[in-house]
PDB file of C-alpha atoms in Angstrom:
ATOM      1  CA  MET A   1     -23.642   4.944  34.576  1.00  0.00           C
ATOM      2  CA  GLY A   2     -21.247   7.609  35.997  1.00  0.00           C
ATOM      3  CA  ASN A   3     -22.233  10.258  38.333  1.00  0.00           C
ATOM      4  CA  GLY A   4     -21.214  12.988  35.856  1.00  0.00           C
ATOM      5  CA  GLU A   5     -18.225  14.105  38.017  1.00  0.00           C
ATOM      6  CA  GLY A   6     -14.951  14.467  36.262  1.00  0.00           C
ATOM      7  CA  PRO A   7     -13.958  14.530  32.648  1.00  0.00           C
ATOM      8  CA  THR A   8     -15.653  12.037  30.105  1.00  0.00           C
ATOM      9  CA  LEU A   9     -13.676  10.155  27.721  1.00  0.00           C
ATOM     10  CA  ILE A  10     -15.037  12.373  24.952  1.00  0.00           C
ATOM     11  CA  THR A  11     -14.005  15.458  26.917  1.00  0.00           C
ATOM     12  CA  SER A  12     -10.521  13.984  27.345  1.00  0.00           C
ATOM     13  CA  VAL A  13     -10.192  13.405  23.623  1.00  0.00           C
ATOM     14  CA  GLN A  14     -11.358  16.752  22.674  1.00  0.00           C
ATOM     15  CA  ARG A  15      -8.737  18.362  25.124  1.00  0.00           C
ATOM     16  CA  ALA A  16      -6.068  16.080  23.643  1.00  0.00           C
ATOM     17  CA  PHE A  17      -6.914  17.295  20.101  1.00  0.00           C
ATOM     18  CA  ARG A  18      -7.026  21.020  21.364  1.00  0.00           C
ATOM     19  CA  LEU A  19      -3.601  20.616  22.876  1.00  0.00           C
ATOM     20  CA  MET A  20      -2.290  19.174  19.740  1.00  0.00           C
ATOM     21  CA  GLU A  21      -3.505  21.990  17.671  1.00  0.00           C
ATOM     22  CA  ALA A  22      -1.786  24.374  20.148  1.00  0.00           C
ATOM     23  CA  VAL A  23       1.470  22.441  19.782  1.00  0.00           C
ATOM     24  CA  GLY A  24       1.283  22.344  16.085  1.00  0.00           C
ATOM     25  CA  ALA A  25       0.868  26.276  16.126  1.00  0.00           C
ATOM     26  CA  HIS A  26       4.454  26.511  17.417  1.00  0.00           C
ATOM     27  CA  GLU A  27       7.003  25.383  14.891  1.00  0.00           C
ATOM     28  CA  CYS A  28       9.923  25.824  17.343  1.00  0.00           C
ATOM     29  CA  GLY A  29       8.051  24.112  20.248  1.00  0.00           C
ATOM     30  CA  ALA A  30       6.347  25.703  23.458  1.00  0.00           C
ATOM     31  CA  PRO A  31       6.576  24.781  26.906  1.00  0.00           C
ATOM     32  CA  ALA A  32       3.801  23.045  29.015  1.00  0.00           C
ATOM     33  CA  LYS A  33       2.827  26.370  30.873  1.00  0.00           C
ATOM     34  CA  GLN A  34       2.301  28.285  27.569  1.00  0.00           C
ATOM     35  CA  LEU A  35       0.197  25.484  26.020  1.00  0.00           C
ATOM     36  CA  ALA A  36      -1.938  25.545  29.185  1.00  0.00           C
ATOM     37  CA  ARG A  37      -2.685  29.057  29.130  1.00  0.00           C
ATOM     38  CA  GLU A  38      -3.452  28.775  25.259  1.00  0.00           C
ATOM     39  CA  THR A  39      -5.724  25.995  25.570  1.00  0.00           C
ATOM     40  CA  GLY A  40      -7.471  27.079  28.846  1.00  0.00           C
ATOM     41  CA  LEU A  41      -6.640  23.607  30.433  1.00  0.00           C
ATOM     42  CA  PRO A  42      -5.242  23.083  33.902  1.00  0.00           C
ATOM     43  CA  LEU A  43      -1.619  22.852  34.152  1.00  0.00           C
ATOM     44  CA  ALA A  44      -1.666  19.398  35.784  1.00  0.00           C
ATOM     45  CA  THR A  45      -4.098  18.371  32.979  1.00  0.00           C
ATOM     46  CA  THR A  46      -1.794  19.721  30.432  1.00  0.00           C
ATOM     47  CA  TYR A  47       1.188  17.865  31.767  1.00  0.00           C
ATOM     48  CA  HIS A  48      -0.612  14.592  32.088  1.00  0.00           C
ATOM     49  CA  LEU A  49      -2.028  14.876  28.402  1.00  0.00           C
ATOM     50  CA  LEU A  50       1.503  15.716  26.920  1.00  0.00           C
ATOM     51  CA  ARG A  51       3.219  12.914  28.719  1.00  0.00           C
ATOM     52  CA  THR A  52       0.534  10.520  27.227  1.00  0.00           C
ATOM     53  CA  LEU A  53       0.940  12.003  23.591  1.00  0.00           C
ATOM     54  CA  ALA A  54       4.689  12.003  24.004  1.00  0.00           C
ATOM     55  CA  HIS A  55       4.604   8.365  24.974  1.00  0.00           C
ATOM     56  CA  ASP A  56       2.563   7.444  22.168  1.00  0.00           C
ATOM     57  CA  GLY A  57       4.568   9.427  19.528  1.00  0.00           C
ATOM     58  CA  TYR A  58       1.841  12.166  18.755  1.00  0.00           C
ATOM     59  CA  ILE A  59       4.170  14.806  20.097  1.00  0.00           C
ATOM     60  CA  ARG A  60       7.973  15.227  21.172  1.00  0.00           C
ATOM     61  CA  LYS A  61       9.626  16.945  23.821  1.00  0.00           C
ATOM     62  CA  LEU A  62      12.478  18.928  23.216  1.00  0.00           C
ATOM     63  CA  ASN A  63      15.697  19.340  25.120  1.00  0.00           C
ATOM     64  CA  ASP A  64      14.789  22.854  26.147  1.00  0.00           C
ATOM     65  CA  GLY A  65      11.501  21.613  27.572  1.00  0.00           C
ATOM     66  CA  GLY A  66       9.156  22.570  24.496  1.00  0.00           C
ATOM     67  CA  PHE A  67       6.980  20.491  22.754  1.00  0.00           C
ATOM     68  CA  VAL A  68       6.459  19.691  19.036  1.00  0.00           C
ATOM     69  CA  LEU A  69       4.431  17.343  16.986  1.00  0.00           C
ATOM     70  CA  GLY A  70       5.665  13.784  16.660  1.00  0.00           C
ATOM     71  CA  GLU A  71       6.375  11.441  13.850  1.00  0.00           C
ATOM     72  CA  LYS A  72       3.125   9.550  14.524  1.00  0.00           C
ATOM     73  CA  LEU A  73       1.210  12.299  13.163  1.00  0.00           C
ATOM     74  CA  THR A  74       3.221  12.244   9.930  1.00  0.00           C
ATOM     75  CA  THR A  75       2.599   8.377   9.664  1.00  0.00           C
ATOM     76  CA  LEU A  76      -1.207   9.145  10.017  1.00  0.00           C
ATOM     77  CA  HIS A  77      -1.014  12.053   7.442  1.00  0.00           C
ATOM     78  CA  ALA A  78       0.892   9.644   4.892  1.00  0.00           C
ATOM     79  CA  GLY A  79      -1.681   6.894   5.376  1.00  0.00           C
ATOM     80  CA  GLY A  80      -4.572   9.355   4.809  1.00  0.00           C
ATOM     81  CA  ARG A  81      -2.930  10.504   1.784  1.00  0.00           C
ATOM     82  CA  GLY A  82      -2.374   7.067   0.519  1.00  0.00           C
ATOM     83  CA  GLN A  83      -6.133   6.382   1.197  1.00  0.00           C
ATOM     84  CA  ALA A  84      -7.180   9.363  -0.680  1.00  0.00           C
ATOM     85  CA  LEU A  85      -5.003   8.515  -3.835  1.00  0.00           C
ATOM     86  CA  LEU A  86      -6.354   5.065  -3.800  1.00  0.00           C
ATOM     87  CA  SER A  87      -9.941   6.279  -3.673  1.00  0.00           C
ATOM     88  CA  ARG A  88      -9.181   8.057  -7.036  1.00  0.00           C
ATOM     89  CA  VAL A  89      -8.280   4.882  -8.821  1.00  0.00           C
ATOM     90  CA  ARG A  90     -10.975   2.433  -7.262  1.00  0.00           C
ATOM     91  CA  PRO A  91     -13.360   3.470 -10.248  1.00  0.00           C
ATOM     92  CA  ALA A  92     -10.864   2.478 -12.784  1.00  0.00           C
ATOM     93  CA  LEU A  93     -10.219  -0.822 -11.066  1.00  0.00           C
ATOM     94  CA  ALA A  94     -13.894  -1.669 -10.788  1.00  0.00           C
ATOM     95  CA  ALA A  95     -14.520  -0.671 -14.441  1.00  0.00           C
ATOM     96  CA  LEU A  96     -11.768  -3.187 -15.142  1.00  0.00           C
ATOM     97  CA  ARG A  97     -13.177  -5.945 -13.021  1.00  0.00           C
ATOM     98  CA  ASP A  98     -16.778  -5.431 -14.468  1.00  0.00           C
ATOM     99  CA  GLU A  99     -15.510  -5.156 -18.199  1.00  0.00           C
ATOM    100  CA  LEU A 100     -13.453  -8.479 -17.916  1.00  0.00           C
ATOM    101  CA  SER A 101     -15.402 -10.226 -15.196  1.00  0.00           C
ATOM    102  CA  ALA A 102     -12.034 -10.632 -13.330  1.00  0.00           C
ATOM    103  CA  ALA A 103     -10.664  -9.299  -9.960  1.00  0.00           C
ATOM    104  CA  ALA A 104      -8.366  -6.371 -10.188  1.00  0.00           C
ATOM    105  CA  TYR A 105      -5.177  -5.962  -7.983  1.00  0.00           C
ATOM    106  CA  LEU A 106      -2.811  -3.109  -7.402  1.00  0.00           C
ATOM    107  CA  THR A 107       0.419  -3.732  -5.837  1.00  0.00           C
ATOM    108  CA  PHE A 108       3.597  -1.216  -5.022  1.00  0.00           C
ATOM    109  CA  TYR A 109       7.223  -1.925  -4.466  1.00  0.00           C
ATOM    110  CA  GLU A 110       7.837  -0.373  -0.972  1.00  0.00           C
ATOM    111  CA  ASP A 111      10.610  -0.686   1.270  1.00  0.00           C
ATOM    112  CA  GLY A 112      12.100  -3.550  -0.812  1.00  0.00           C
ATOM    113  CA  GLU A 113       8.604  -5.491  -0.640  1.00  0.00           C
ATOM    114  CA  ILE A 114       5.940  -6.349  -3.059  1.00  0.00           C
ATOM    115  CA  ARG A 115       2.624  -5.308  -1.204  1.00  0.00           C
ATOM    116  CA  VAL A 116      -0.996  -5.495  -2.234  1.00  0.00           C
ATOM    117  CA  ALA A 117      -2.696  -2.156  -1.925  1.00  0.00           C
ATOM    118  CA  GLU A 118      -5.957  -2.748  -3.352  1.00  0.00           C
ATOM    119  CA  ILE A 119      -8.103  -5.756  -4.564  1.00  0.00           C
ATOM    120  CA  VAL A 120     -11.419  -5.172  -6.222  1.00  0.00           C
ATOM    121  CA  ASP A 121     -13.419  -8.217  -6.716  1.00  0.00           C
ATOM    122  CA  GLY A 122     -17.024  -9.267  -6.548  1.00  0.00           C
ATOM    123  CA  PRO A 123     -19.356 -12.349  -6.891  1.00  0.00           C
ATOM    124  CA  ARG A 124     -18.778 -12.916 -10.784  1.00  0.00           C
ATOM    125  CA  ALA A 125     -15.159 -11.824 -10.279  1.00  0.00           C
ATOM    126  CA  PRO A 126     -13.731 -13.743  -7.084  1.00  0.00           C
ATOM    127  CA  ARG A 127     -10.058 -13.026  -6.143  1.00  0.00           C
ATOM    128  CA  VAL A 128      -7.461 -15.581  -6.035  1.00  0.00           C
ATOM    129  CA  ASP A 129      -6.931 -17.368  -2.650  1.00  0.00           C
ATOM    130  CA  LEU A 130      -4.115 -15.494  -1.268  1.00  0.00           C
ATOM    131  CA  TRP A 131      -2.674 -18.520   0.440  1.00  0.00           C
ATOM    132  CA  VAL A 132       1.008 -17.205   0.178  1.00  0.00           C
ATOM    133  CA  GLY A 133       1.494 -13.486   0.883  1.00  0.00           C
ATOM    134  CA  PHE A 134       2.696 -11.543  -2.066  1.00  0.00           C
ATOM    135  CA  GLU A 135       5.848 -10.441  -0.336  1.00  0.00           C
ATOM    136  CA  ASP A 136       6.959 -13.954  -0.747  1.00  0.00           C
ATOM    137  CA  ALA A 137       5.557 -14.872  -3.975  1.00  0.00           C
ATOM    138  CA  GLY A 138       6.936 -12.198  -6.384  1.00  0.00           C
ATOM    139  CA  HIS A 139       8.523 -14.921  -8.425  1.00  0.00           C
ATOM    140  CA  ALA A 140       5.200 -16.669  -9.089  1.00  0.00           C
ATOM    141  CA  THR A 141       2.562 -13.973  -9.742  1.00  0.00           C
ATOM    142  CA  ALA A 142       2.191 -11.717 -12.563  1.00  0.00           C
ATOM    143  CA  LEU A 143       1.985  -8.658 -10.237  1.00  0.00           C
ATOM    144  CA  GLY A 144       5.316  -9.634  -8.696  1.00  0.00           C
ATOM    145  CA  LYS A 145       7.190 -10.549 -11.881  1.00  0.00           C
ATOM    146  CA  CYS A 146       5.902  -7.437 -13.431  1.00  0.00           C
ATOM    147  CA  VAL A 147       7.607  -5.400 -10.673  1.00  0.00           C
ATOM    148  CA  LEU A 148      10.733  -7.473 -10.875  1.00  0.00           C
ATOM    149  CA  SER A 149      11.140  -7.077 -14.608  1.00  0.00           C
ATOM    150  CA  GLU A 150      10.971  -3.137 -14.111  1.00  0.00           C
ATOM    151  CA  LEU A 151      13.637  -3.081 -11.280  1.00  0.00           C
ATOM    152  CA  ASP A 152      17.172  -2.315 -11.981  1.00  0.00           C
ATOM    153  CA  ASP A 153      19.722  -5.095 -11.608  1.00  0.00           C
ATOM    154  CA  GLU A 154      20.740  -4.187  -7.948  1.00  0.00           C
ATOM    155  CA  ALA A 155      17.238  -3.815  -6.703  1.00  0.00           C
ATOM    156  CA  ARG A 156      15.986  -7.178  -8.302  1.00  0.00           C
ATOM    157  CA  ASP A 157      19.168  -8.904  -7.098  1.00  0.00           C
ATOM    158  CA  ASP A 158      18.474  -7.699  -3.680  1.00  0.00           C
ATOM    159  CA  TYR A 159      14.777  -9.068  -3.651  1.00  0.00           C
ATOM    160  CA  LEU A 160      15.724 -12.299  -5.023  1.00  0.00           C
ATOM    161  CA  ALA A 161      18.543 -12.719  -2.532  1.00  0.00           C
ATOM    162  CA  ARG A 162      15.978 -12.192   0.364  1.00  0.00           C
ATOM    163  CA  HIS A 163      13.027 -14.409  -1.036  1.00  0.00           C
ATOM    164  CA  PRO A 164      13.664 -17.921  -1.909  1.00  0.00           C
ATOM    165  CA  LEU A 165      11.904 -19.279  -5.184  1.00  0.00           C
ATOM    166  CA  ALA A 166       9.539 -21.379  -3.264  1.00  0.00           C
ATOM    167  CA  ASP A 167       7.818 -24.151  -5.258  1.00  0.00           C
ATOM    168  CA  LEU A 168       3.935 -23.218  -4.977  1.00  0.00           C
ATOM    169  CA  THR A 169       2.655 -25.373  -7.828  1.00  0.00           C
ATOM    170  CA  PRO A 170       4.054 -27.596 -10.382  1.00  0.00           C
ATOM    171  CA  ARG A 171       4.368 -24.692 -12.928  1.00  0.00           C
ATOM    172  CA  THR A 172       6.255 -22.426 -10.506  1.00  0.00           C
ATOM    173  CA  ILE A 173       9.564 -21.164 -11.859  1.00  0.00           C
ATOM    174  CA  THR A 174      12.167 -22.135  -9.124  1.00  0.00           C
ATOM    175  CA  GLY A 175      15.354 -21.543 -10.964  1.00  0.00           C
ATOM    176  CA  ARG A 176      16.919 -18.004 -10.772  1.00  0.00           C
ATOM    177  CA  ALA A 177      18.441 -18.098 -14.386  1.00  0.00           C
ATOM    178  CA  GLU A 178      15.149 -19.289 -15.832  1.00  0.00           C
ATOM    179  CA  LEU A 179      13.230 -16.624 -14.045  1.00  0.00           C
ATOM    180  CA  LEU A 180      15.597 -13.925 -15.298  1.00  0.00           C
ATOM    181  CA  ARG A 181      15.309 -15.186 -18.903  1.00  0.00           C
ATOM    182  CA  ARG A 182      11.596 -15.209 -18.661  1.00  0.00           C
ATOM    183  CA  LEU A 183      11.437 -11.778 -17.350  1.00  0.00           C
ATOM    184  CA  GLY A 184      13.702 -10.442 -20.027  1.00  0.00           C
ATOM    185  CA  THR A 185      11.595 -12.282 -22.920  1.00  0.00           C
ATOM    186  CA  THR A 186       8.014 -11.577 -22.148  1.00  0.00           C
ATOM    187  CA  PRO A 187       6.116 -11.739 -25.359  1.00  0.00           C
ATOM    188  CA  LEU A 188       3.207  -9.642 -24.450  1.00  0.00           C
ATOM    189  CA  THR A 189       5.462  -6.685 -23.352  1.00  0.00           C
ATOM    190  CA  PRO A 190       4.705  -4.350 -21.154  1.00  0.00           C
ATOM    191  CA  ALA A 191       2.263  -7.292 -19.932  1.00  0.00           C
ATOM    192  CA  VAL A 192       3.627 -10.054 -17.684  1.00  0.00           C
ATOM    193  CA  THR A 193       1.660 -13.287 -16.965  1.00  0.00           C
ATOM    194  CA  ASP A 194       1.795 -16.251 -14.531  1.00  0.00           C
ATOM    195  CA  MET A 195       0.300 -19.428 -15.894  1.00  0.00           C
ATOM    196  CA  GLU A 196      -0.886 -21.350 -12.807  1.00  0.00           C
ATOM    197  CA  GLU A 197       2.334 -20.506 -11.142  1.00  0.00           C
ATOM    198  CA  TYR A 198       0.867 -19.170  -8.022  1.00  0.00           C
ATOM    199  CA  ALA A 199      -2.505 -21.153  -7.935  1.00  0.00           C
ATOM    200  CA  LEU A 200      -3.562 -24.074 -10.248  1.00  0.00           C
ATOM    201  CA  GLY A 201      -6.714 -23.222 -12.313  1.00  0.00           C
ATOM    202  CA  THR A 202      -5.693 -19.498 -12.364  1.00  0.00           C
ATOM    203  CA  PHE A 203      -3.734 -17.312 -14.626  1.00  0.00           C
ATOM    204  CA  CYS A 204      -2.827 -13.581 -14.205  1.00  0.00           C
ATOM    205  CA  VAL A 205      -1.697 -10.630 -16.321  1.00  0.00           C
ATOM    206  CA  ALA A 206      -0.123  -7.505 -14.949  1.00  0.00           C
ATOM    207  CA  VAL A 207       1.325  -4.202 -16.388  1.00  0.00           C
ATOM    208  CA  PRO A 208       3.423  -1.573 -14.542  1.00  0.00           C
ATOM    209  CA  VAL A 209       2.064   1.465 -12.813  1.00  0.00           C
ATOM    210  CA  TYR A 210       3.543   4.342 -11.062  1.00  0.00           C
ATOM    211  CA  SER A 211       2.482   6.363  -7.912  1.00  0.00           C
ATOM    212  CA  GLY A 212       4.985   9.331  -8.402  1.00  0.00           C
ATOM    213  CA  GLU A 213       8.507   7.449  -8.230  1.00  0.00           C
ATOM    214  CA  THR A 214       6.916   4.271  -6.726  1.00  0.00           C
ATOM    215  CA  LEU A 215       6.870   1.491  -8.761  1.00  0.00           C
ATOM    216  CA  GLY A 216       3.923  -0.861  -8.901  1.00  0.00           C
ATOM    217  CA  ALA A 217       1.755  -3.254 -10.938  1.00  0.00           C
ATOM    218  CA  LEU A 218      -2.074  -3.385 -12.034  1.00  0.00           C
ATOM    219  CA  GLY A 219      -3.392  -6.961 -12.758  1.00  0.00           C
ATOM    220  CA  VAL A 220      -6.216  -9.257 -13.195  1.00  0.00           C
ATOM    221  CA  SER A 221      -6.839 -12.920 -12.242  1.00  0.00           C
ATOM    222  CA  LEU A 222      -8.851 -15.337 -14.331  1.00  0.00           C
ATOM    223  CA  ARG A 223      -9.831 -18.770 -14.625  1.00  0.00           C
ATOM    224  CA  ALA A 224      -7.396 -20.820 -16.746  1.00  0.00           C
ATOM    225  CA  ASP A 225      -9.839 -21.817 -19.342  1.00  0.00           C
ATOM    226  CA  ARG A 226     -10.165 -18.083 -20.219  1.00  0.00           C
ATOM    227  CA  ILE A 227      -6.640 -17.999 -21.557  1.00  0.00           C
ATOM    228  CA  ALA A 228      -7.793 -17.270 -24.976  1.00  0.00           C
ATOM    229  CA  ARG A 229      -8.689 -13.815 -23.940  1.00  0.00           C
ATOM    230  CA  ILE A 230      -5.098 -12.882 -23.112  1.00  0.00           C
ATOM    231  CA  ASN A 231      -4.507 -10.329 -25.923  1.00  0.00           C
ATOM    232  CA  GLU A 232      -7.858  -8.623 -25.008  1.00  0.00           C
ATOM    233  CA  ILE A 233      -7.018  -8.502 -21.471  1.00  0.00           C
ATOM    234  CA  ARG A 234      -3.605  -7.061 -22.198  1.00  0.00           C
ATOM    235  CA  ASN A 235      -5.096  -4.331 -24.516  1.00  0.00           C
ATOM    236  CA  ARG A 236      -7.582  -3.409 -21.754  1.00  0.00           C
ATOM    237  CA  LEU A 237      -5.014  -3.280 -18.790  1.00  0.00           C
ATOM    238  CA  ILE A 238      -2.382  -1.013 -20.768  1.00  0.00           C
ATOM    239  CA  PRO A 239      -4.950   2.106 -20.905  1.00  0.00           C
ATOM    240  CA  THR A 240      -6.169   1.659 -17.578  1.00  0.00           C
ATOM    241  CA  ALA A 241      -2.909   1.375 -16.161  1.00  0.00           C
ATOM    242  CA  GLY A 242      -1.977   4.819 -17.746  1.00  0.00           C
ATOM    243  CA  ARG A 243      -5.145   6.109 -16.045  1.00  0.00           C
ATOM    244  CA  VAL A 244      -4.227   4.783 -12.870  1.00  0.00           C
ATOM    245  CA  THR A 245      -0.737   6.238 -12.906  1.00  0.00           C
ATOM    246  CA  ARG A 246      -2.050   9.506 -13.800  1.00  0.00           C
ATOM    247  CA  GLY A 247      -4.522   9.478 -10.977  1.00  0.00           C
ATOM    248  CA  LEU A 248      -1.855   8.484  -8.417  1.00  0.00           C
ATOM    249  CA  SER A 249       0.564  10.982  -9.704  1.00  0.00           C
ATOM    250  CA  LEU A 250      -1.841  14.023  -8.894  1.00  0.00           C
ATOM    251  CA  THR A 251      -0.913  16.042  -5.969  1.00  0.00           C
ATOM    252  CA  ILE A 252      -3.515  16.187  -3.120  1.00  0.00           C
TER     253      ILE A 252
END
């Protein structure tokens, strides 16, 4: 154990937070000496913490020597907001899982990629083995194809130009023309399916959702021998997707 001399790690963290609070109180920035006075920190300690926080992106030094909050805090805030939004819709996903005995998935199209935001599964509703990332399997999953079907031509062409139509199972659609034809003729609209195209023995159904302007998809995966329930699944997914979209679109 230490001898008690010098600041502890907790004290250093507390000082760093106090310093960031002081920086945040000055929209146009404040110099190190002023921040030291406002926080009651020694000037040397203030300089050291400012250099460390600036190096990690939590604050930014202006040309005039003042300090303002950095982009790293904006990223943290956005991540926290995203988690808060997801917490609103997890009960709807859990209810969907329990009613259909199927794992529920939520994906979004962000920065040109299809990304999984949430999976709600359980012992009686195991998730499919994600042996290929969703970013590279949009053509083979109901969630991915649902997103692709909702994109405009330019965005869809951009995605397909960057992602080869890999042959994941014998049922995977690997021809661009055939994929586009299937996307335009989905009999369960707005629901989209994949029939063992991503993983043998599994079929999935997905419908579109939105988080503000961000497009996404809500879906479930089931064993292939439960395909007879497909209309029931579609009819359960659609109202749940509406509730998820409303929950994600509420401001925090």
